[in-house]
Amino acid sequence: MSTRQLFHGHVLKAAVFVTVTASLVIAQTRITVPDNKYSPAQDVELGQQAAKEVEQQLPLLRDDGIASFVDRIGRHLVQVTPPELQHREFQYSFKVINVREINAFALPGGPMYINRGMIQAAAVEGEVAGVMAHELSHVILRHGTAGATKEQPFAIGAIAGAIAGAIIGGNLGQVVAQGTQFGLGTYFLRYSREYEKQADLLGVQLMARAGYDPLDLMHMFQTIEKQGGGGGPQFLSDHPNPGNREAYIKQETSHLRIEGQAGDSHEFARVQDRLRSMAPAPTTEQATRHGKPTPTRSGQPAPDVRNIGTRVAPPSSRYKNYTEGNLFRISVPDNWKEVAASSSVKFVPDGAYGEVHGHTVFTHGVELGFTRNEIHSLEEATQEFIDSLSQSNRSLRATGGLQNTKLSGRNGFMAILTNVSEVTGRGERVTIFTTLLRDNNLFYCIAVAPQDEYQAYQRSFQRTAQSIRLTD
Ligand SMILES: [Zn+2]
């Protein structure tokens, strides 16, 4: 069972907080800044701490020509930010990470990172500027902390670790996020469709003010989408299409006057030549691989990923309790080990967890976590969640409909599915439990065991599911 691409494929309708101004002079969409319980100074503190962790783990590209190229674009975009949206506290920086994936991200309060792969995939400077204008809009509108505003206030250090953990991902991400609040990284990095539309609209407004053709943002999105591959690029997972992205970007652009002409095609060509002359960029996974088994929050060593597919011991009849952040408590067989990621946690026996083709898989055990659910009912959200799992598990088949159940005393659903393990090629049985969290996000528990061992696991799965106590 592979659950890497949980966040893909969600097609949610967005309630968009945009209003059209009545002004005859400027017909551009006016953006309403979302409520935020954090102060701009806290955005800065949080972003700086997360940036420190990110820069310790990811390889920055140290090349003066390329650094000054992204710095020039970034400063220019900041300069044309409308005064009412400016924050004097913010400390902007624009850096390039020497990795291959087409991605970029910005942290609260100003630090922005552009992957080398993003620059190499761009056809003109305006496309790089488009992605940077979109990222900058998330920073200016303070979407990272606004999205977390509905959560309880957390210690800044814990949030910074969780953000960095979610960016870096994989095993290293677990180390960085270690000891931090479960699930926080997701709130800061995966924006809602509502915020996406805001960042697109403000992004194209900034581009026009800076002298770029706003349609270059649309062209870059098209390039990113084409890169698809397995489950789609990370950028689109973090910045989901709110629906009709191209149509509303074109519409907004038609109301905008492009001020002057930005973009230096000679410098862009020099940057591209320089990047082509360097050794190819590694993938993020290659750049962060460190080979050691990672410790988990409980202090036990994580299961050794190289053992996957070897003999797996049956579930112990002794149970051990875990508390996952402010989200839930659970009791699991004491020979299962905890593997925590930014928005999920697995409990798996030795030999049942590993990496296949660059993504994590497990053959025995449970995974619990949550995914964003904006306005859907539990039934729709559950169905959508199962559909998203089918994208990364092509052999996943439902054996019946959704059954009503209770999870932690709340109304829930249970679904039984079959799959073919990518590791062993054998049939496996997958049981999914879902319910809604208080913030309406979907909480899930996935239990997996090979079809022919299921009998030995059924009781443990039942007892584990019954032990779940949501504490949100
Ligand atoms: Zn975005």
XYZ file of N, CA and C in Angstrom, residues 147-152 154 182-184 186-187 326-327 369-376 410 435-443 470-472:
105
model
N -3.738 30.388 7.525
C -4.249 29.022 7.438
C -4.144 28.301 8.769
N -3.169 28.696 9.581
C -2.972 28.036 10.877
C -3.724 28.753 11.982
N -4.362 29.866 11.660
C -5.024 30.679 12.674
C -6.126 29.914 13.387
N -6.769 29.013 12.641
C -7.856 28.255 13.268
C -7.319 27.182 14.219
N -6.019 26.901 14.140
C -5.412 25.952 15.074
C -5.117 26.648 16.392
N -4.770 25.868 17.395
C -4.356 26.481 18.651
C -2.978 27.107 18.467
N 0.728 27.543 18.705
C 1.799 26.609 19.003
C 3.099 27.377 19.194
N 2.367 17.204 15.481
C 1.906 16.404 14.354
C 1.036 17.239 13.414
N 1.393 17.189 12.164
C 0.481 17.732 11.162
C 0.581 19.210 10.855
N 1.387 19.945 11.608
C 1.387 21.389 11.384
C 1.952 21.799 10.036
N 1.631 20.746 7.192
C 0.647 20.776 6.130
C -0.118 22.093 6.086
N -0.425 22.623 7.259
C -1.213 23.846 7.272
C -0.438 25.017 6.687
N -1.742 17.219 19.294
C -3.032 17.540 19.900
C -4.150 16.854 19.142
N -3.811 15.812 18.387
C -4.820 15.264 17.495
C -5.471 13.973 17.981
N -3.888 9.731 9.696
C -3.522 11.090 9.317
C -4.754 11.874 8.944
N -4.537 13.029 8.378
C -5.683 13.818 7.949
C -5.392 14.450 6.606
N -6.439 14.764 5.868
C -6.282 15.524 4.633
C -7.272 16.670 4.673
N -6.932 17.689 3.929
C -7.762 18.879 3.905
C -9.115 18.570 3.287
N -10.165 19.057 3.899
C -11.505 18.899 3.357
C -12.203 20.216 3.586
N -12.542 20.904 2.503
C -13.069 22.242 2.715
C -14.570 22.286 2.952
N -15.349 21.748 2.036
C -16.800 21.919 2.226
C -17.584 20.631 2.026
N -16.883 19.537 1.831
C -17.605 18.310 1.511
C -18.151 17.599 2.747
N -17.445 9.354 17.071
C -18.015 10.208 16.020
C -18.528 9.341 14.876
N -13.414 9.746 9.652
C -14.383 10.606 10.337
C -13.933 12.045 10.125
N -14.747 12.993 10.573
C -14.358 14.398 10.390
C -13.765 14.958 11.679
N -12.728 15.768 11.516
C -12.175 16.514 12.645
C -13.060 17.741 12.897
N -12.824 18.408 14.029
C -13.659 19.572 14.353
C -13.520 20.693 13.331
N -12.355 20.754 12.676
C -12.169 21.795 11.651
C -12.658 21.331 10.277
N -13.368 20.192 10.248
C -13.955 19.627 9.034
C -12.950 18.890 8.138
N -11.668 18.862 8.527
C -10.736 18.052 7.748
C -11.029 16.570 7.986
N -10.594 15.747 7.035
C -10.894 14.313 7.097
C -9.794 13.576 7.848
N -10.179 12.863 8.888
C -9.245 12.011 9.629
C -9.404 10.591 9.094
N -9.859 10.833 19.459
C -9.516 12.127 18.871
C -9.530 13.181 19.959
N -8.544 14.051 19.943
C -8.421 15.056 21.010
C -8.395 16.472 20.423
N -8.827 16.599 19.134
C -8.804 17.922 18.506
C -9.928 18.786 19.070
